[in-house]
mmCIF file of C-alpha atoms in Angstrom:
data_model
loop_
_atom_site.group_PDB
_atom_site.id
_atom_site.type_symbol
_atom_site.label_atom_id
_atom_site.label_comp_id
_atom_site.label_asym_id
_atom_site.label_seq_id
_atom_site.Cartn_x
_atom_site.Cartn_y
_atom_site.Cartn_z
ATOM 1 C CA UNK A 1 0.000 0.000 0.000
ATOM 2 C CA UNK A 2 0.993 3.448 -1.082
ATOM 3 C CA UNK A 3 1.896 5.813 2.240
ATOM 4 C CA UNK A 4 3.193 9.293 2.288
ATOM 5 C CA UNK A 5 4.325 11.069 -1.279
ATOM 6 C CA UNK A 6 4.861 9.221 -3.984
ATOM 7 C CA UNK A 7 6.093 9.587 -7.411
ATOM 8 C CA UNK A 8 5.214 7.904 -11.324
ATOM 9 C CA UNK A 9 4.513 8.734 -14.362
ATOM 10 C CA UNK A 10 0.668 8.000 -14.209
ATOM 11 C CA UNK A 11 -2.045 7.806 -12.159
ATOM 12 C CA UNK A 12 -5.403 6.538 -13.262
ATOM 13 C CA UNK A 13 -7.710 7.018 -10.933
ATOM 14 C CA UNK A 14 -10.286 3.727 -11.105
ATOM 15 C CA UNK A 15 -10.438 0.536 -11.157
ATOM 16 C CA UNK A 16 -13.416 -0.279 -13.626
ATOM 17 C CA UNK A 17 -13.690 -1.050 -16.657
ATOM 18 C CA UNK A 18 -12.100 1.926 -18.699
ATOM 19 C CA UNK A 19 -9.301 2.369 -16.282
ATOM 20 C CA UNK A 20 -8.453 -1.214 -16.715
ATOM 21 C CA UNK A 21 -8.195 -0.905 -20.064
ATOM 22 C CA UNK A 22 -6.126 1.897 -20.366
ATOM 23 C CA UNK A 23 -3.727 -0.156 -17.836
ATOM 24 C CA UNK A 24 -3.837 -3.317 -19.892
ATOM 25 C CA UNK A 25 -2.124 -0.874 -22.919
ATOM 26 C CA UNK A 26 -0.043 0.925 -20.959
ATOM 27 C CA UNK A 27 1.522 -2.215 -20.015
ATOM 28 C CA UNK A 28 1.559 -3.285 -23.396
ATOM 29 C CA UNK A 29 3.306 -0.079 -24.306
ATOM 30 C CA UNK A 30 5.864 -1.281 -21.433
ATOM 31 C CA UNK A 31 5.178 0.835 -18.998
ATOM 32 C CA UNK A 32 5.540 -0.934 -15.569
ATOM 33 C CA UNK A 33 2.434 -1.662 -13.212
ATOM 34 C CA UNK A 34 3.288 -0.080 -9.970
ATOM 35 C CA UNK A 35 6.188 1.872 -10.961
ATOM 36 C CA UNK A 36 5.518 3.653 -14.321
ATOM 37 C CA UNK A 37 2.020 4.036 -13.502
ATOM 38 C CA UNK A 38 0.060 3.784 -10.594
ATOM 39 C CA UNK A 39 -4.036 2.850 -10.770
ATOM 40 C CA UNK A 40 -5.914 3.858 -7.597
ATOM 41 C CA UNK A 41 -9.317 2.515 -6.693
ATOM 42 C CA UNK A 42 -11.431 3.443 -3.813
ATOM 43 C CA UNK A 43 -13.572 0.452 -4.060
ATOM 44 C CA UNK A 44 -13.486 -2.511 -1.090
ATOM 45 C CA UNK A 45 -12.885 -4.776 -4.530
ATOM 46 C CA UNK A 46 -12.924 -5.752 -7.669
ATOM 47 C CA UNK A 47 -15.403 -5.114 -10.171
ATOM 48 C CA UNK A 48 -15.909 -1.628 -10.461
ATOM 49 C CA UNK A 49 -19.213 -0.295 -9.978
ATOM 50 C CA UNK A 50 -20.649 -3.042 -10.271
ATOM 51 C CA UNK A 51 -19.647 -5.043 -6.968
ATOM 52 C CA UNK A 52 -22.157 -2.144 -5.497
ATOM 53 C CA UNK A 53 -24.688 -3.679 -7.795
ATOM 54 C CA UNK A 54 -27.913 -5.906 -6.112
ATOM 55 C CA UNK A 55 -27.899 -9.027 -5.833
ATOM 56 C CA UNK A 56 -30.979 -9.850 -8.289
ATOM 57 C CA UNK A 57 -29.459 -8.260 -11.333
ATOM 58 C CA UNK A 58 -28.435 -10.927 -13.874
ATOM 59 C CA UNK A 59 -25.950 -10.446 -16.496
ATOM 60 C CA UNK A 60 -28.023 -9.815 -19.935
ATOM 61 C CA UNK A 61 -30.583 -8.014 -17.750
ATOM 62 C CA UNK A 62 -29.407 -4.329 -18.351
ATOM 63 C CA UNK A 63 -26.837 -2.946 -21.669
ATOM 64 C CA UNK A 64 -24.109 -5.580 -22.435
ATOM 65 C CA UNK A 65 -21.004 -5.833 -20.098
ATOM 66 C CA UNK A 66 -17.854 -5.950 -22.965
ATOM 67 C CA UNK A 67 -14.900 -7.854 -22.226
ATOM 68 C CA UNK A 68 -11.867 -5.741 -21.357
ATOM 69 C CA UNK A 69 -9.170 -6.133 -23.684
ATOM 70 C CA UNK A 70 -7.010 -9.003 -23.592
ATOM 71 C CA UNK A 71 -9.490 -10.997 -21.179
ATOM 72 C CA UNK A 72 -9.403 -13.578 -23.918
ATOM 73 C CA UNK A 73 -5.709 -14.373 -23.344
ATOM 74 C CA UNK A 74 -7.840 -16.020 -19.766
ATOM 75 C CA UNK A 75 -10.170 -17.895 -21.514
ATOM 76 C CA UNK A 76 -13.268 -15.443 -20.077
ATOM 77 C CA UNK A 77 -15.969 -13.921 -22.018
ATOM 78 C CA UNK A 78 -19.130 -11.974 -20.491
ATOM 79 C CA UNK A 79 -20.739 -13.255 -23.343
ATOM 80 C CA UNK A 80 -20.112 -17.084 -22.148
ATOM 81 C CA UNK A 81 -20.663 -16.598 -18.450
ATOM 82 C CA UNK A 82 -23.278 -18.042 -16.180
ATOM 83 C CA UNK A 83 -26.804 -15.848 -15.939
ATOM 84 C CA UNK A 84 -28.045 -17.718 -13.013
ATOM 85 C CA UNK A 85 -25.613 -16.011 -10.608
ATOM 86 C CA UNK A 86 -25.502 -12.147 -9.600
ATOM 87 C CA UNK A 87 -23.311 -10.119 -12.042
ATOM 88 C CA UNK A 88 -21.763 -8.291 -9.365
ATOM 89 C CA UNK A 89 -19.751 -11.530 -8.464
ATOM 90 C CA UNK A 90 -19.448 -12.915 -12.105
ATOM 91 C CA UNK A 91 -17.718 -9.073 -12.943
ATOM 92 C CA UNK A 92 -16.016 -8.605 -9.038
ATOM 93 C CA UNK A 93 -14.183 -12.685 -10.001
ATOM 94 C CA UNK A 94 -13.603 -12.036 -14.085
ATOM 95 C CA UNK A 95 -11.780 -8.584 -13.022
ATOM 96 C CA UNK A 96 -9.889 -10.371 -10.060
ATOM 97 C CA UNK A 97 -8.414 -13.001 -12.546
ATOM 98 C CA UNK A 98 -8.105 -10.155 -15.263
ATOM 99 C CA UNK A 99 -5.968 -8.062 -12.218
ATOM 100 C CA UNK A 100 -3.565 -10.752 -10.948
ATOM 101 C CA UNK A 101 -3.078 -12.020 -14.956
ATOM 102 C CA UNK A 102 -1.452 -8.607 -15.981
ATOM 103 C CA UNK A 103 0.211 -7.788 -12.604
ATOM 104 C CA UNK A 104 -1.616 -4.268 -12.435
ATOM 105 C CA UNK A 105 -1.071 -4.169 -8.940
ATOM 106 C CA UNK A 106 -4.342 -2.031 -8.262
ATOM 107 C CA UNK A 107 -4.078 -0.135 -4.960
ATOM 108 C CA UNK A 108 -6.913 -0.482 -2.815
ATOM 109 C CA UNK A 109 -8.749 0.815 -0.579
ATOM 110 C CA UNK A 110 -7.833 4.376 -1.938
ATOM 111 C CA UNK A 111 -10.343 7.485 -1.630
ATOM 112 C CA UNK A 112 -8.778 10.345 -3.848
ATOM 113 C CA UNK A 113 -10.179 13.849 -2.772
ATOM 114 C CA UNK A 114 -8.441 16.148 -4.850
ATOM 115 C CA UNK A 115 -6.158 16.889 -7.907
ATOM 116 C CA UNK A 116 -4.041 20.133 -8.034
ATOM 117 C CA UNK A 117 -1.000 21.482 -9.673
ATOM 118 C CA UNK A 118 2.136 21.928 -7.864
ATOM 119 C CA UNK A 119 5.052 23.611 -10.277
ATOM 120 C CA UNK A 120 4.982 21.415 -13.468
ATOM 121 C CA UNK A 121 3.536 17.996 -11.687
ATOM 122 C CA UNK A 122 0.265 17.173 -11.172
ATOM 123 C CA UNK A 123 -0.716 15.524 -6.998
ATOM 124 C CA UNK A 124 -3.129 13.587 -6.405
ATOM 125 C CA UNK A 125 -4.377 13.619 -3.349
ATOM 126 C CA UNK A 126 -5.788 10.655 -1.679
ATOM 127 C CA UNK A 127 -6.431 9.008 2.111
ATOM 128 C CA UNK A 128 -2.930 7.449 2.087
ATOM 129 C CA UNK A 129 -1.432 10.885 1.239
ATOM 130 C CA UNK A 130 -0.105 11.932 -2.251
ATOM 131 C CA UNK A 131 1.222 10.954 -5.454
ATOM 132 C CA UNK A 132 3.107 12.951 -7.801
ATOM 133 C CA UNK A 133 2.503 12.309 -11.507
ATOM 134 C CA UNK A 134 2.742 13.869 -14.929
ATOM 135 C CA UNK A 135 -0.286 12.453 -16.235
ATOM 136 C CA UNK A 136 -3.805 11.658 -14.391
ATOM 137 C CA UNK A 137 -6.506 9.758 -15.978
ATOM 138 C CA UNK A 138 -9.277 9.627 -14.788
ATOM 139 C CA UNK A 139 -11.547 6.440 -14.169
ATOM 140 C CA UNK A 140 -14.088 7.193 -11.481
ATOM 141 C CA UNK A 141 -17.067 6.681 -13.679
ATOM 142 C CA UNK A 142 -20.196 7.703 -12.280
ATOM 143 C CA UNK A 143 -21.456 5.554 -9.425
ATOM 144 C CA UNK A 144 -20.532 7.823 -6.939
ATOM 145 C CA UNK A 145 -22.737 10.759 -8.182
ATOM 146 C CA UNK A 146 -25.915 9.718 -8.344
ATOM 147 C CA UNK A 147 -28.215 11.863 -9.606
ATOM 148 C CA UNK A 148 -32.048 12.711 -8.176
ATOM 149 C CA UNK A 149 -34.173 15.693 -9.493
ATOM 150 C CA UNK A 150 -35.616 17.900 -7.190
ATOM 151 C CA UNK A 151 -39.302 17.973 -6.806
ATOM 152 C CA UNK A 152 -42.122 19.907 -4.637
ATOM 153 C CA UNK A 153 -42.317 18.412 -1.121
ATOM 154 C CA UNK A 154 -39.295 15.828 -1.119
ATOM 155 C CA UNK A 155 -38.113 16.833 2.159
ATOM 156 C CA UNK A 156 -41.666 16.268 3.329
ATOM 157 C CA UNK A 157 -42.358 12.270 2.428
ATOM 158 C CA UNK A 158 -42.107 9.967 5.313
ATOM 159 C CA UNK A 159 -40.984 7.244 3.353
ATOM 160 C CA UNK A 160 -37.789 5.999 1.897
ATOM 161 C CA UNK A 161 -35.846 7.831 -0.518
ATOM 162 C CA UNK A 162 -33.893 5.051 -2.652
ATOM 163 C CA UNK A 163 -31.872 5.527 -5.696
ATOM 164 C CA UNK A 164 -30.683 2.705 -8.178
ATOM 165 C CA UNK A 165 -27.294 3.076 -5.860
ATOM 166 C CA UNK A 166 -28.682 2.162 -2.417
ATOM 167 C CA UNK A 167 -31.359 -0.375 -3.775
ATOM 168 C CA UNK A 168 -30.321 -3.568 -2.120
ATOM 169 C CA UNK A 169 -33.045 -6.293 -2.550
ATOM 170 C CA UNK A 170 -37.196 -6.318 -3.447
ATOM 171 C CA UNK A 171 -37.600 -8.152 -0.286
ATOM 172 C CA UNK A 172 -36.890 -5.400 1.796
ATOM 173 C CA UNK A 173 -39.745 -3.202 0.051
ATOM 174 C CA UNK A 174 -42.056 -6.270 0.637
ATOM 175 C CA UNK A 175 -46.015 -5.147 1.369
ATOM 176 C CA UNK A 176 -45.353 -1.642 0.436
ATOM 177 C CA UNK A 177 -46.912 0.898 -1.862
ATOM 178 C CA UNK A 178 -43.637 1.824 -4.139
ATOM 179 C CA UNK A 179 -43.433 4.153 -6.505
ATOM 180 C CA UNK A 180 -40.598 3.824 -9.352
ATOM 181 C CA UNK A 181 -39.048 6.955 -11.461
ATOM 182 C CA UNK A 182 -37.060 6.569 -14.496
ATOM 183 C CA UNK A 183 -37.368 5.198 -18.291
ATOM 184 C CA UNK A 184 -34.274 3.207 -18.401
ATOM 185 C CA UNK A 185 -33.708 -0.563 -18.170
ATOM 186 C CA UNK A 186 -32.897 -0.487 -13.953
ATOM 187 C CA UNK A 187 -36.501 1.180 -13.305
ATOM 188 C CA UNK A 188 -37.772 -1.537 -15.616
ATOM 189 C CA UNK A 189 -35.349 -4.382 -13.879
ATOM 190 C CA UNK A 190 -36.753 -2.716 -10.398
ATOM 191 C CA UNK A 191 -40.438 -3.144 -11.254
ATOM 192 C CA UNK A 192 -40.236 -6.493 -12.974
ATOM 193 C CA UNK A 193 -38.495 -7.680 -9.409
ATOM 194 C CA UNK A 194 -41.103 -5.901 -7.342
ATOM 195 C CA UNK A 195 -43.807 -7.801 -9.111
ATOM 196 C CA UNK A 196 -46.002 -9.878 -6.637
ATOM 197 C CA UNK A 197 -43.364 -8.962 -3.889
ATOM 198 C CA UNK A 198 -44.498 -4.998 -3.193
ATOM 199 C CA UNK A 199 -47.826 -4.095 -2.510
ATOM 200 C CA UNK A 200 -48.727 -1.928 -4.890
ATOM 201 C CA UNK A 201 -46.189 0.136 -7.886
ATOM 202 C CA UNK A 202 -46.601 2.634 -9.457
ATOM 203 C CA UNK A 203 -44.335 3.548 -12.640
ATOM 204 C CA UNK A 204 -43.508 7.622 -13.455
ATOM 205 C CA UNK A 205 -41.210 8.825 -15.980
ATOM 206 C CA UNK A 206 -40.985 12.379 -17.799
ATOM 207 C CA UNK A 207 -41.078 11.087 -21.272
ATOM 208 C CA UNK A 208 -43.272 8.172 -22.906
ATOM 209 C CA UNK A 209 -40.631 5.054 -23.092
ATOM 210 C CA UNK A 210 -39.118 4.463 -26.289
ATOM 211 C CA UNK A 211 -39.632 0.608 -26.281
ATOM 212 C CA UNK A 212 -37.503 -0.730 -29.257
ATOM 213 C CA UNK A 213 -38.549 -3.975 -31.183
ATOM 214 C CA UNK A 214 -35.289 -5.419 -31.106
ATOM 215 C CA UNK A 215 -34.756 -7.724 -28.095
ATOM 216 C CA UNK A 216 -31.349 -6.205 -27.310
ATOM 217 C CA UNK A 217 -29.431 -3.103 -28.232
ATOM 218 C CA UNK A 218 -28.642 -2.867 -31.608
ATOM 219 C CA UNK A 219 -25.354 -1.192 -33.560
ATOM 220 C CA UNK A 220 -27.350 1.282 -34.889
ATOM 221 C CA UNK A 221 -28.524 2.566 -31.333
ATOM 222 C CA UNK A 222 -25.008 2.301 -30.027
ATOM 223 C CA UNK A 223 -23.701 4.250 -32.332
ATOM 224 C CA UNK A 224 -26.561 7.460 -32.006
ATOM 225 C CA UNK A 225 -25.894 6.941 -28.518
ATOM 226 C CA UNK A 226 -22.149 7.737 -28.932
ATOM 227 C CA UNK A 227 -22.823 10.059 -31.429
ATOM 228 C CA UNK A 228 -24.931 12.462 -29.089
ATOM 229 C CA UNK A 229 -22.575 12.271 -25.971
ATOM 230 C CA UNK A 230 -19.197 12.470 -28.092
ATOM 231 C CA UNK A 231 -20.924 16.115 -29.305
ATOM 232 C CA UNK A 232 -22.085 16.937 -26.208
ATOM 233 C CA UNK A 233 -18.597 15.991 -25.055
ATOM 234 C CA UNK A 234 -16.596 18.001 -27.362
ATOM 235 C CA UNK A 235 -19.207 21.016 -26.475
ATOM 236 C CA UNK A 236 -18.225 20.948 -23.022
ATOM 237 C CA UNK A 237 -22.564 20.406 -22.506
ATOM 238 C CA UNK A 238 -23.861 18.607 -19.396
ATOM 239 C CA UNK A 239 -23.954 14.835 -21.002
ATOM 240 C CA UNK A 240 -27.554 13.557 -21.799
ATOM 241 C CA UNK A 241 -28.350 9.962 -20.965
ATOM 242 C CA UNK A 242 -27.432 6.635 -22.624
ATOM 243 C CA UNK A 243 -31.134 5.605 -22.796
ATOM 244 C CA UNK A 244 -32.443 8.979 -24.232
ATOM 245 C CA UNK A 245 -30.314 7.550 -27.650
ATOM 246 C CA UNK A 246 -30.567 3.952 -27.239
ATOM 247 C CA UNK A 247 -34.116 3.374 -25.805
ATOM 248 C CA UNK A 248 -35.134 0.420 -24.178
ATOM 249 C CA UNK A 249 -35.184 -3.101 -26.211
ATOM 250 C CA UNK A 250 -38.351 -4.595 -26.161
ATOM 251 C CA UNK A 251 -36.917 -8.190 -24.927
ATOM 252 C CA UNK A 252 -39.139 -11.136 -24.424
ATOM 253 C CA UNK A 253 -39.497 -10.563 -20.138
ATOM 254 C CA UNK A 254 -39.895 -6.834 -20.973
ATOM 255 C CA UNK A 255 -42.539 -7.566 -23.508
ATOM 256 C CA UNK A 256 -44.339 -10.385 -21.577
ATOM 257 C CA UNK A 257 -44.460 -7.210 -18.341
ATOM 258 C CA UNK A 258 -46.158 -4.650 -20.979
ATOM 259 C CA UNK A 259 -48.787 -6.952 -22.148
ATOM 260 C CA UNK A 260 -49.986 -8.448 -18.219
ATOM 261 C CA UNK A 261 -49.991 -4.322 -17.690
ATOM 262 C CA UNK A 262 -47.330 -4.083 -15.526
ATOM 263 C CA UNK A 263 -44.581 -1.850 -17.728
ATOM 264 C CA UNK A 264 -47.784 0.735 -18.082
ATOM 265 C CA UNK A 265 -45.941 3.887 -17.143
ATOM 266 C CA UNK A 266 -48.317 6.998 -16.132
ATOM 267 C CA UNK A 267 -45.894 10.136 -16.497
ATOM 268 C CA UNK A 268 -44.557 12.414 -14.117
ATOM 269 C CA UNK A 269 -46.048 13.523 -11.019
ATOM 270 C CA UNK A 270 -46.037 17.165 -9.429
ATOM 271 C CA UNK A 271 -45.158 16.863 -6.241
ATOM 272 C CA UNK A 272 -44.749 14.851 -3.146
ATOM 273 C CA UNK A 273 -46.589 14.988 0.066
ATOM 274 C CA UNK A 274 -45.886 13.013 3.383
ATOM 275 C CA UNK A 275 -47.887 9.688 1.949
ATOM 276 C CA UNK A 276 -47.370 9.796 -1.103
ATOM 277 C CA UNK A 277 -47.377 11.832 -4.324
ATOM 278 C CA UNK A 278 -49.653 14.184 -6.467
ATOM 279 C CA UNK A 279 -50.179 14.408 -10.190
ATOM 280 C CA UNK A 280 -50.842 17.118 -12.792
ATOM 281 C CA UNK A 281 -55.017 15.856 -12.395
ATOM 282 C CA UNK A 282 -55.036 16.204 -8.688
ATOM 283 C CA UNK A 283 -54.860 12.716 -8.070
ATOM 284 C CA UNK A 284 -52.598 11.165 -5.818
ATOM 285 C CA UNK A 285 -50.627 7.363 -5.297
ATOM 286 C CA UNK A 286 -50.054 6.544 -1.545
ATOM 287 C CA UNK A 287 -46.401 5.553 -1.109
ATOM 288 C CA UNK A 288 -44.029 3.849 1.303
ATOM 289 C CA UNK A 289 -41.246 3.934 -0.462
ATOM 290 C CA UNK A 290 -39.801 6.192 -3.970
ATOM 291 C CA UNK A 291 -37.218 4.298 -6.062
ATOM 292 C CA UNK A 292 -35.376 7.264 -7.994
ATOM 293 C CA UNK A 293 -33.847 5.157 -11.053
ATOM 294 C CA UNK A 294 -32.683 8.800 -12.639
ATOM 295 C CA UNK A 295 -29.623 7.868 -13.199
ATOM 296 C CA UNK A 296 -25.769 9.177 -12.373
ATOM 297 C CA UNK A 297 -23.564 12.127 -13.558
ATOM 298 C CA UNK A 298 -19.944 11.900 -14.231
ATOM 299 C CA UNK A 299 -17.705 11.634 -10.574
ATOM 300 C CA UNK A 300 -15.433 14.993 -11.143
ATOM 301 C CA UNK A 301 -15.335 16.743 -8.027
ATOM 302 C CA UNK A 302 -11.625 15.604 -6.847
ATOM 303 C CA UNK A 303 -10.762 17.579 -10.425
ATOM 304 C CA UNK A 304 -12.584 20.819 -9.374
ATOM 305 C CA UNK A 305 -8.808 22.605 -8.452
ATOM 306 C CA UNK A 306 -8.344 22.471 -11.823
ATOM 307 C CA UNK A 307 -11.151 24.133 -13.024
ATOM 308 C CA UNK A 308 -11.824 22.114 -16.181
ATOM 309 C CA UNK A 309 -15.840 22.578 -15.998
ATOM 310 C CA UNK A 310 -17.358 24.741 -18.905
ATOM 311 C CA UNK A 311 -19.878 27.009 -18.152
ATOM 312 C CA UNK A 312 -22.040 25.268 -20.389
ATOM 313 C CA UNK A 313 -22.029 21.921 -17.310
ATOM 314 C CA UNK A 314 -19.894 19.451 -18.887
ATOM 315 C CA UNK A 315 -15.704 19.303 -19.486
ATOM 316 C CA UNK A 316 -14.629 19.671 -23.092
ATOM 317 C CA UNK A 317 -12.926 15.973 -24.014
ATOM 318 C CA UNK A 318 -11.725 15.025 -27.199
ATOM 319 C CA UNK A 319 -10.493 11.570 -27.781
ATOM 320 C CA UNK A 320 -9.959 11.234 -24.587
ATOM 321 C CA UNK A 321 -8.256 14.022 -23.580
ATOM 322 C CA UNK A 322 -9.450 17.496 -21.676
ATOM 323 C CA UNK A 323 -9.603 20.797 -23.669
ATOM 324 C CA UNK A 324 -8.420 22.426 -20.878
ATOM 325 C CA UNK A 325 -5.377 20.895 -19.511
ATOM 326 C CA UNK A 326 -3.512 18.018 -21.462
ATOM 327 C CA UNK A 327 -2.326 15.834 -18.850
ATOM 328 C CA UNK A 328 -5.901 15.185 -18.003
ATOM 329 C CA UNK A 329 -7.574 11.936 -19.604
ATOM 330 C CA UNK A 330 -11.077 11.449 -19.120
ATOM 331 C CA UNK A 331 -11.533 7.459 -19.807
ATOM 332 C CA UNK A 332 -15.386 6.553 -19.892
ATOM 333 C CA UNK A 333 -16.510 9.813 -19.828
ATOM 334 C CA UNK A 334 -18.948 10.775 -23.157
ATOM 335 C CA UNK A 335 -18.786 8.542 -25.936
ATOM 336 C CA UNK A 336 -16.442 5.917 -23.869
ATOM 337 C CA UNK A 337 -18.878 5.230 -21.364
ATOM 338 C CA UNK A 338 -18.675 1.447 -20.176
ATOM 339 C CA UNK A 339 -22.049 0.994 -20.827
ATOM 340 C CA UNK A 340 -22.226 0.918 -24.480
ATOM 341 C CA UNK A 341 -18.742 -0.640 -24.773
ATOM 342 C CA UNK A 342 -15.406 1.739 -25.963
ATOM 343 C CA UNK A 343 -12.674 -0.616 -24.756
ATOM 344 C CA UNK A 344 -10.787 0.495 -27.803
ATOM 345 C CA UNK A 345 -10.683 4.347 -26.147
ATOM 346 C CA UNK A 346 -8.315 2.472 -23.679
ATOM 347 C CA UNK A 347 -5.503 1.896 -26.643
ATOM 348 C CA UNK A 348 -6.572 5.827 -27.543
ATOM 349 C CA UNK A 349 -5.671 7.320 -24.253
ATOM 350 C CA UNK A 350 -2.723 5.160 -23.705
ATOM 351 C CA UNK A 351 -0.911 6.524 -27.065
ATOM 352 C CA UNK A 352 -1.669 9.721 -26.541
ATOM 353 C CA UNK A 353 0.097 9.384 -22.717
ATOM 354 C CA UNK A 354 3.036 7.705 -24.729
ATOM 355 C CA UNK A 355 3.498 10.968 -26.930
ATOM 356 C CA UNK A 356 4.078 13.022 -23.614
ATOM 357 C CA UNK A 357 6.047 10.978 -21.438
#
């Protein structure tokens, strides 16, 4: 474990899936885990977000998890692995093996708080103390920023507040009156788990869902999905969702939940009381619980000393890289989000790091 001040060459800040693919080419550039670069990850361990992940959600049951680069040299495949058992612990063991294969030598537990300049170096700042580097890139995704809108009366409901990050299990929410936001594939995984478990749900989103025909998502939605956060991206905008380009594919167990009327969503409601909440008619949906599946926003605050936000919300990137400062890498952020794949942005990053060092 890293104590005191330290010095490399990189730091990439996360252990999921884009960090560990900029590491894997790195090392194939022959830079040295551990020594030439340096990958901090706050997480207990392995697996990214997705060790945080509850226990009921299946591989195949939300976008498709790629395989990082290289993972065939272990004989592992996302694409072969078992659906019966939780994919937090079918990612958490694949990224284990993947780890120990390549030697990356992940330090963890690590909490970073801050990046800053000091002279011509770049620290980063952590709970073990600080590292010196010439090049950050950072990892951190966007499970730690989750994101809930505000609405009328929040701070008034004497129920639970859950978002997709602190949803555990449906048996904890068992006999209750819940009521589920979002249009995205974990409100839909929440509801279709609920089913005959809660008491009584209730679906609200703020747009009609774009069900797609095809049972999963196709190249041609992956690629308007990219399209629209790559621009935003290079805009330095506030990035719009993955499921606002991809929409939501109308698989068989999705399919089989519209037609018994359970994936029937009723739009947004106005406001929240103490029992429940209130719609635009006047109506209102008693509630002992609100599942807020509204998503995340990109994990930047430790960058904040550098003061690479735009005013229009979002951090000009290009290929990787941040408009504002050039030692700062942005992997999975925009049009490399792990979500719809971008492995290959690992091998981007790690070439351009190679033409500065």
């Amino acid at each position: 474990m890293i104590t005191g001040m330290t010095d490399t060459q990189v730091v990439i800040v996360g252990a999921g899936q884009a960090g560990l693919a900029v590491a894997y080419y790195l090392r194939r550039f022959e830079l040295t885990p551990g020594e030439d670069f340096v990958i901090l990850d706050r997480g207990p361990g392995t697996g990214g977000a997705w060790q945080h992940r509850w226990d009921a959600l299946r591989l195949g049951s939300a976008h498709h998890v790629n395989d990082l680069p290289g993972m065939s040299e272990l004989g592992l495949s996302f694409d072969t692995a078992d659906r019966t058992l939780p994919a937090k612990d079918i990612v958490a063991g694949y990224y284990r093996r993947y780890e120990d294969h390549f030697g990356l030598q992940v330090q963890r537990p690590v909490t970073v708080s801050r990046v800053f300049d000091r002279g011509a170096d770049l620290v980063v700042a952590h709970d073990q103390g600080e590292t010196r580097t010439r090049i950050v890139v950072n990892a951190t995704g966007t499970w730690g920023a989750p994101f809930i809108p505000w609405y009328p009366g929040m701070g008034d409901f004497a129920g639970r507040h859950l978002h997709t990050s602190s949803y555990t299990s449906a048996e904890e929410l068992a006999g209750q009156s819940v009521v589920v936001v979002g249009g995205g594939t974990s409100a839909i995984g929440f509801l279709l788990e609920l089913e005959g478990v809660a008491g009584e749900l209730t679906w609200a989103t703020r747009r009609p869902v774009d069900f797609r025909d095809e049972s999963e998502l196709t190249i041609e939605g992956g690629v308007a999905a990219v399209a629209a956060q790559d621009a935003a991206a290079r805009a330095g905008q506030a990035l719009p969702s993955i499921v606002s380009g991809t929409g939501v594919p109308r698989t068989r167990r999705i399919a089989a939940g519209i037609d018994r009327g359970l994936l029937v969503e009723r739009g947004m409601f106005a406001r929240i009381e103490r029992d429940g909440v209130v719609w635009d008619d006047g109506s209102t949906t008693r509630a002992d619980a609100i599942i807020w599946a509204t998503g995340f926003r990109p994990e930047l605050r430790h960058l904040a000393p550098l003061k690479l936000r735009e005013k229009a919300g979002g951090l000009t990137v290009a290929s990787g890289a941040a408009w504002q400062d050039s030692r700062i890498f942005l992997a999975g952020y925009g049009p490399q989000a792990s979500t719809i794949g971008a492995n290959r942005a690992g091998r981007v990053i790690a070439r351009q790091i190679m033409a500065q060092i």
